[in-house]
Every structure is written in structure tokens, then in C-alpha cells.
Coordinates of C-alpha atoms in Angstrom, one line a residue:
M1 CA -0.1 -0.4 -0.6
H2 CA 1.5 2.8 0.9
W3 CA 5.5 4.1 2.2
V4 CA 11.2 4.0 8.9
L5 CA 9.1 0.8 9.5
S6 CA 6.3 -0.1 12.2
V7 CA 5.6 -3.3 10.8
L8 CA 7.8 -6.2 9.1
L9 CA 6.3 -8.4 7.3
A10 CA 7.3 -12.6 7.6
V11 CA 6.6 -14.1 4.3
I12 CA 8.2 -16.2 2.2
G13 CA 11.0 -15.1 0.8
V14 CA 13.6 -11.9 2.1
T15 CA 10.6 -9.7 3.4
A16 CA 9.9 -6.2 4.3
L17 CA 7.2 -4.6 4.6
L18 CA 6.6 -0.5 5.1
V19 CA 4.6 0.6 7.3
V20 CA 3.3 4.0 7.9
T21 CA 0.1 4.9 10.7
P22 CA -2.8 5.7 9.8
V23 CA -1.8 4.5 6.0
S24 CA 0.7 1.8 4.9
G25 CA 3.1 2.9 2.8
Y26 CA 5.3 1.1 -0.6
R27 CA 9.0 1.9 -1.6
P28 CA 10.8 -1.5 -3.7
W29 CA 11.9 -4.2 -1.7
P30 CA 16.0 -3.2 -2.2
Y31 CA 16.3 -1.1 0.5
V32 CA 16.5 -4.1 3.2
K33 CA 19.6 -3.6 4.5
P34 CA 21.9 -6.6 4.3
N35 CA 22.3 -8.8 7.4
S36 CA 19.8 -6.5 9.3
S37 CA 16.3 -7.6 11.6
D38 CA 13.5 -7.0 8.1
L39 CA 15.0 -10.5 6.5
M40 CA 13.4 -13.2 8.1
F41 CA 11.6 -16.8 7.5
G42 CA 14.9 -18.0 5.1
G43 CA 16.2 -16.0 1.7
S44 CA 16.6 -17.6 0.3
K45 CA 13.2 -19.7 -0.9
K46 CA 11.1 -18.4 -3.9
F47 CA 9.2 -15.9 -3.4
E48 CA 6.3 -17.1 -5.3
G49 CA 3.3 -19.3 -3.3
S50 CA 0.9 -18.5 -0.3
S51 CA 2.9 -18.8 3.1
E52 CA 2.1 -20.6 6.2
F53 CA 3.4 -16.8 7.4
V54 CA 0.4 -15.0 5.8
H55 CA -2.6 -15.0 6.7
M56 CA -4.5 -13.0 3.8
R57 CA -8.7 -13.0 5.5
Y58 CA -11.0 -10.8 4.5
H59 CA -12.6 -8.8 7.4
M60 CA -16.4 -7.9 6.0
G61 CA -16.2 -4.3 4.5
P62 CA -16.7 -2.4 0.4
V63 CA -14.9 -3.7 -1.6
L64 CA -14.8 -1.5 -5.3
T65 CA -17.3 -4.3 -7.3
A66 CA -18.9 -1.5 -10.2
H67 CA -16.7 -0.1 -12.7
I68 CA -13.6 1.9 -10.6
T69 CA -12.9 5.3 -11.9
I70 CA -9.8 6.6 -11.8
H71 CA -8.9 10.6 -11.6
P72 CA -6.3 11.8 -11.5
I73 CA -4.9 15.1 -10.4
W74 CA -2.3 16.4 -11.7
Y75 CA -0.3 18.8 -9.1
G76 CA 2.9 20.6 -9.7
R77 CA 4.9 20.4 -13.9
W78 CA 3.7 17.7 -15.5
Q79 CA 5.0 17.2 -19.1
K80 CA 2.2 15.6 -21.7
S81 CA 4.2 12.9 -22.7
Q82 CA 5.0 12.4 -18.8
K83 CA 0.8 12.0 -18.7
K84 CA 1.0 9.5 -21.6
I85 CA 2.8 7.6 -20.1
I86 CA 0.2 6.5 -16.5
R87 CA -2.8 8.0 -18.5
E88 CA -2.0 4.8 -21.4
F89 CA -0.8 2.4 -18.0
I90 CA -4.3 3.3 -16.5
N91 CA -6.3 2.8 -19.8
S92 CA -4.1 -0.9 -20.5
I93 CA -5.8 -2.5 -16.8
S94 CA -8.9 -3.4 -18.9
A95 CA -7.5 -3.3 -22.7
V96 CA -7.5 -7.6 -22.3
D97 CA -6.4 -7.6 -25.8
S98 CA -3.1 -7.0 -25.2
K99 CA -0.2 -8.9 -25.9
H100 CA 0.5 -12.0 -23.0
P101 CA 2.1 -10.5 -20.6
S102 CA -0.2 -8.1 -19.9
V103 CA -1.1 -4.9 -17.5
A104 CA -4.9 -6.6 -18.1
G105 CA -3.4 -10.0 -16.9
W106 CA -2.0 -8.7 -13.7
W107 CA -5.4 -6.7 -13.3
K108 CA -7.5 -10.2 -13.4
T109 CA -5.3 -11.7 -10.3
V110 CA -6.5 -8.6 -7.9
Q111 CA -11.0 -9.9 -9.9
L112 CA -10.1 -13.1 -7.8
Y113 CA -11.3 -10.7 -4.6
T114 CA -14.3 -11.3 -4.2
D115 CA -17.1 -9.5 -1.3
Q116 CA -19.3 -10.6 1.1
T117 CA -22.3 -11.7 -1.8
G118 CA -19.2 -13.9 -3.6
A119 CA -19.3 -10.7 -6.6
N120 CA -15.3 -9.5 -7.8
I121 CA -13.2 -6.9 -7.9
S122 CA -14.2 -5.6 -10.8
R123 CA -12.7 -6.2 -14.6
T124 CA -13.2 -2.5 -15.2
V125 CA -10.6 -0.3 -14.9
L126 CA -12.1 3.3 -16.4
L127 CA -9.5 6.8 -17.2
G128 CA -12.2 9.4 -16.2
E129 CA -12.5 13.2 -15.3
E130 CA -8.3 14.6 -14.7
K131 CA -7.6 18.2 -12.8
N132 CA -4.7 20.0 -12.4
D133 CA -2.7 22.2 -10.5
R134 CA 0.1 23.3 -11.7
F135 CA 0.7 26.1 -9.8
Y136 CA 0.8 24.3 -6.4
S137 CA -1.9 25.4 -5.1
H138 CA -1.2 24.0 -1.0
G139 CA 3.1 24.9 -2.6
K140 CA 5.6 22.4 -3.0
S141 CA 5.9 20.5 0.5
L142 CA 2.5 18.0 1.5
T143 CA 1.8 16.6 4.7
R144 CA -0.7 13.3 4.7
L145 CA -3.2 16.1 5.3
S146 CA -2.5 19.0 2.7
I147 CA -3.0 16.3 0.9
Q148 CA -6.7 15.6 1.8
S149 CA -6.7 19.3 0.5
V150 CA -5.2 19.0 -2.8
I151 CA -8.3 16.1 -3.3
K152 CA -10.8 18.8 -1.9
S153 CA -9.7 22.0 -3.5
A154 CA -10.0 19.1 -7.1
V155 CA -13.4 18.0 -6.0
T156 CA -14.6 20.9 -5.4
A157 CA -13.5 23.7 -7.8
R158 CA -15.2 26.8 -9.6
T159 CA -14.7 25.3 -12.5
K160 CA -14.3 21.6 -13.7
P161 CA -14.4 20.0 -10.7
L162 CA -13.7 16.1 -9.9
P163 CA -16.6 13.7 -10.3
I164 CA -18.0 13.2 -6.5
N165 CA -18.4 9.1 -7.3
P166 CA -17.5 8.4 -3.1
K167 CA -18.7 4.0 -4.5
S168 CA -16.5 3.6 -7.1
G169 CA -14.4 6.8 -8.3
L170 CA -10.8 6.3 -7.3
Y171 CA -8.8 9.2 -7.2
L172 CA -5.2 9.5 -7.6
L173 CA -2.9 12.3 -6.7
L174 CA 0.1 12.7 -8.3
T175 CA 2.6 15.3 -7.4
S176 CA 5.1 16.3 -10.1
D177 CA 9.4 16.4 -9.3
D178 CA 9.9 19.0 -7.8
V179 CA 7.4 18.3 -4.3
Y180 CA 7.6 16.7 -1.3
V181 CA 5.7 14.8 0.2
E182 CA 5.9 13.5 4.0
D183 CA 8.3 10.9 4.7
F184 CA 9.4 10.3 0.0
C185 CA 11.7 9.0 -0.5
G186 CA 12.6 7.7 3.5
Q187 CA 9.8 5.6 4.1
V188 CA 7.2 6.0 1.8
C189 CA 6.9 6.6 -2.3
G190 CA 3.2 6.2 -2.5
F191 CA 0.2 5.8 -0.3
H192 CA -3.4 5.3 -0.2
Y193 CA -6.4 5.7 2.4
F194 CA -9.4 7.4 2.1
T195 CA -10.3 11.2 2.8
F196 CA -12.2 12.2 6.2
P197 CA -16.2 14.2 5.9
S198 CA -14.1 17.0 8.0
I199 CA -11.6 18.2 6.0
V200 CA -13.0 16.9 2.1
G201 CA -17.1 17.0 2.7
Y202 CA -17.2 12.9 1.4
T203 CA -15.6 9.9 2.1
L204 CA -13.6 8.9 -1.2
P205 CA -11.0 6.3 -1.5
Y206 CA -7.2 7.9 -2.5
A207 CA -3.8 7.3 -3.4
W208 CA -0.8 9.5 -3.6
V209 CA 2.4 8.8 -6.0
G210 CA 5.4 10.9 -6.0
N211 CA 7.4 11.3 -8.9
S212 CA 11.0 10.7 -7.2
A213 CA 13.3 11.1 -10.2
K214 CA 14.7 14.6 -8.5
L215 CA 14.8 13.5 -5.6
C216 CA 15.1 9.9 -4.6
P217 CA 14.8 7.6 -7.5
G218 CA 17.8 5.7 -6.6
V219 CA 14.6 4.6 -3.3
C220 CA 11.1 5.6 -5.6
A221 CA 12.3 4.6 -9.5
Y222 CA 14.4 1.1 -9.1
P223 CA 15.3 -1.0 -10.2
F224 CA 15.5 1.7 -13.2
A225 CA 18.5 3.5 -10.5
V226 CA 19.6 2.1 -7.1
P227 CA 20.6 3.5 -4.5
Q228 CA 23.8 4.6 -3.5
Y229 CA 24.4 1.6 -0.7
M230 CA 24.0 -0.6 -3.3
P231 CA 27.5 -0.7 -5.4
G232 CA 28.6 -2.0 -8.3
L233 CA 25.2 -2.9 -8.9
K234 CA 23.7 -1.5 -12.1
P235 CA 20.1 0.0 -13.5
L236 CA 17.8 -1.4 -15.3
K237 CA 16.7 -0.1 -18.4
S238 CA 12.8 1.9 -18.2
P239 CA 10.9 1.2 -20.9
N240 CA 9.2 4.0 -21.4
G241 CA 12.4 6.6 -21.3
D242 CA 11.6 9.1 -18.5
V243 CA 13.2 6.4 -14.8
G244 CA 11.2 9.2 -12.4
V245 CA 7.8 7.7 -14.2
D246 CA 8.6 4.3 -15.1
G247 CA 9.2 3.5 -11.6
M248 CA 5.9 5.5 -10.5
I249 CA 3.9 3.4 -13.1
S250 CA 4.6 -0.4 -10.2
V251 CA 4.2 2.2 -7.7
I252 CA 0.1 3.4 -8.9
G253 CA -0.5 -0.4 -9.1
H254 CA 0.5 -1.2 -5.8
E255 CA -2.1 1.1 -4.6
V256 CA -4.4 0.9 -7.8
A257 CA -5.1 -2.5 -6.2
E258 CA -5.1 -2.4 -2.4
L259 CA -7.3 0.7 -3.2
A260 CA -9.9 -1.7 -5.1
T261 CA -9.4 -3.9 -2.4
N262 CA -9.2 -2.5 0.5
P263 CA -10.8 1.2 -0.1
L264 CA -11.8 1.1 3.1
V265 CA -8.4 -0.5 5.3
N266 CA -12.3 -2.9 6.1
A267 CA -11.6 -5.6 3.2
W268 CA -8.4 -7.8 2.7
Y269 CA -5.7 -8.0 4.8
A270 CA -3.3 -10.2 6.1
G271 CA -2.0 -8.8 9.9
Q272 CA -4.7 -7.4 13.3
D273 CA -4.3 -3.9 13.1
P274 CA -6.2 -2.3 10.6
V275 CA -4.7 0.9 11.4
A276 CA -2.1 -0.6 10.6
P277 CA -3.1 -3.4 7.4
V278 CA -0.8 -5.8 4.8
E279 CA -2.8 -5.8 2.1
I280 CA -2.2 -7.7 -1.8
A281 CA 0.8 -5.8 -2.6
D282 CA 2.7 -5.6 0.2
L283 CA 3.0 -8.9 -0.1
C284 CA 5.1 -8.5 -3.2
E285 CA 6.7 -6.2 -3.0
G286 CA 9.5 -5.8 -4.8
I287 CA 8.8 -8.9 -7.2
Y288 CA 8.7 -8.4 -10.7
G289 CA 9.0 -11.8 -11.8
T290 CA 9.3 -15.6 -11.0
G291 CA 12.8 -16.4 -8.2
G292 CA 12.1 -12.4 -7.1
G293 CA 12.9 -11.3 -3.1
G294 CA 15.4 -9.5 -1.7
S295 CA 17.3 -7.4 -4.4
Y296 CA 16.4 -9.6 -6.8
T297 CA 13.1 -9.1 -9.2
G298 CA 13.7 -11.2 -10.5
Q299 CA 12.8 -13.1 -14.5
L300 CA 11.9 -9.9 -16.5
L301 CA 12.0 -9.0 -20.5
N302 CA 13.4 -6.6 -22.0
D303 CA 13.1 -5.1 -25.8
K304 CA 15.2 -4.8 -28.5
D305 CA 16.7 -1.7 -27.2
G306 CA 17.6 -3.2 -23.9
A307 CA 14.6 -1.6 -21.4
T308 CA 13.6 -4.3 -19.0
Y309 CA 10.1 -4.7 -18.2
N310 CA 7.8 -7.5 -17.6
M311 CA 4.5 -6.5 -19.0
N312 CA 2.3 -4.9 -22.4
G313 CA -0.3 -2.2 -22.3
I314 CA -1.7 -0.8 -24.6
R315 CA 0.9 0.5 -27.1
R316 CA 4.0 0.6 -24.3
R317 CA 5.5 -1.9 -22.2
Y318 CA 6.1 -1.7 -18.2
L319 CA 7.7 -3.2 -14.7
V320 CA 4.8 -3.6 -12.2
Q321 CA 5.3 -5.9 -8.9
W322 CA 2.9 -8.7 -8.7
V323 CA 0.5 -9.0 -6.6
W324 CA -0.8 -11.7 -3.7
N325 CA -3.1 -14.0 -4.8
H326 CA -4.5 -16.2 -1.8
I327 CA -7.1 -19.0 -3.4
V328 CA -4.4 -20.3 -5.7
I329 CA -0.1 -21.2 -4.3
L330 CA 0.8 -18.3 -6.8
A331 CA 1.6 -15.3 -5.9
F332 CA 0.0 -13.2 -9.3
V333 CA 2.8 -15.0 -12.4
G334 CA 3.4 -12.6 -15.2
F335 CA 4.4 -15.7 -17.1
G336 CA 2.3 -18.2 -15.8
R337 CA -1.2 -19.2 -14.0
V338 CA -3.4 -17.1 -11.8
G339 CA -6.7 -20.2 -11.5
V340 CA -6.9 -18.8 -14.6
D341 CA -4.8 -17.7 -17.5
A342 CA -2.8 -13.8 -16.8

């Protein structure tokens, strides 16, 4: 879900969960330091399956079974090319005709989760109306609460406000590379929660993801940039030629998957603490291919130009982390089976 640590995650393989009250945070696996207490339950094991240490449970809260609409809020200055990369990723979630392995195939694992009536997460994810906040209405340094104020500005704007859709709308706040957000880089690269009626006027599921290109690409854009404490490790070539945005894609996928399955933090998660839940993407942080774990991403694909990816979108390619499959003994398999063919 979000991106130092308040909860250590116990799963097969090299494991660390970065959870920040009141919403858990996401950042890639390689930032678990070797020989630290974050390494639990046998680092030599392959991170591919369900685990006796993981008990993903449904806590009877709502999940997003109706058509999902994502409303991006572009905070700060964004290039058109950057917006295109992110928009196409969102549109690719429902693009079932994309070449295998695909973003739509990845989403099939998310669809396996159900509500108390047995209804599955929606297969349809739409790009909704967008809002630009290019003049940094709340400054270039945001807190977790001021993020909600940015969302309030977007849904109450005098001109072209975003629609209010608490049941199937997701509000995706994307901050440009010159904006700092509370705990960014040190603890989180993105997080999700829901807005407070006392601030926004409505309870709306939302996520924030930041562009780390200038502030901390080695932390939040791995493996397209590497941290200084990993000398000798070369960064991989990003599939769309933008390290910051290509790094954001996996974080966006992480947060959207968890918003769909746990929008109000009372549906699908492991652990006993709803304030710091371990969610379906937390369980596979940093895992992009078969055999992944620790600082190893797993088996990936390369295009003719040497760029690295693991799934196809409509016209572009992306590197997106796996998500947890609670039904079969496989976390999302971009190159195999997930109960249904991915």
C-alpha cells in the first residue's frame, strides 16, 4: 500500500513491509538492508507462493465491484509525454486484447478478490475526468493531511470540479518531481487511504504517488535507478524512457490494486491491525518475476532496445510488481497461471 518501518512482514523469502500509521506505505524491496532484522523466514526461498506465515483474510468491508473510475490529479508541472505514459497504463488495465503478458492479465489476480456477496472486483477500470493543479495550490511541501486538502480543491473547484464518486471512484494524486510529501523517500513512495468528511466533505478512496526523479530515484524508481549503498549494481533501462515516471507505474499499480480490494481499510488484509494492514501488494513488494526476492527482481523481459519490462499495455510496456493471489499457491504470475490464464 504505502511507503522508518512500523511493521515487519513475515512471508516466504526476503521480506520487509513498510507500514506507516495511519496508512501503510510502499517502497521497493531492495531497500531492505542486508543482514538486518528485516530479513525473516529464510532469504533463500523463492517468493512465489502462498505461505504458512501469511493469512490474508476478508474483514467484511466493501470492495470495488462496480466499474472503477480513476481520477488523476496532476499536482505541479507535468510534461505531456509523462501524462501519456500514466494514462495508457490506467487504460491498459482493462485492455484484454493486449499482448501476453499484459497489464490486464495482472489485474485478473486482483479480480479474484470478492465481497461478502461473492461479487468479484470489477474487471473494468476507466480513466475518468482529470484535474490539473500546475500552480501548486498548497505549496511544494505537502503533509498527509494537506494531500486531502488538495483533493478537496479538486472536487470543489469552481470550474470543472472532479465528480464525487465514493462508491467506485478512485482519486489518484500525482505529485511532480519538485514536490516533497511527508515521509517521501525516507519511508514511502506512495500510499492510499480515504478522505475525511471533516476535511473534504466526503469519504473518498484516494492514493498519492510521487515522481522521485529529482529527490530519490534510487529509492522509489528502482530498478531503473539504484541506491548508493548498492555499489556495482547497474540500473536497468526503463521501458518508456522516463526513470521517474516508469518508477511511478509500479507504485500506482500497487496502490490501485489495494484500493480496489481494501478501499476503506476494512476489507482484504493480513494481520490483526486495521490501522497498519498488510495488503495484497505489500506481500509482493519488489517482486516482478519468477524467483524474485531481496534485491533480485525476478526473471524479466527485455525489448530490442534493451529496456526492461514484465508486461504489455495497449501500446507501451511496463514494469509492475506482482500482487498476492489468495486462492492458488502463486502470487501473481505474469508468465504463468493464476487460476485463470494471465
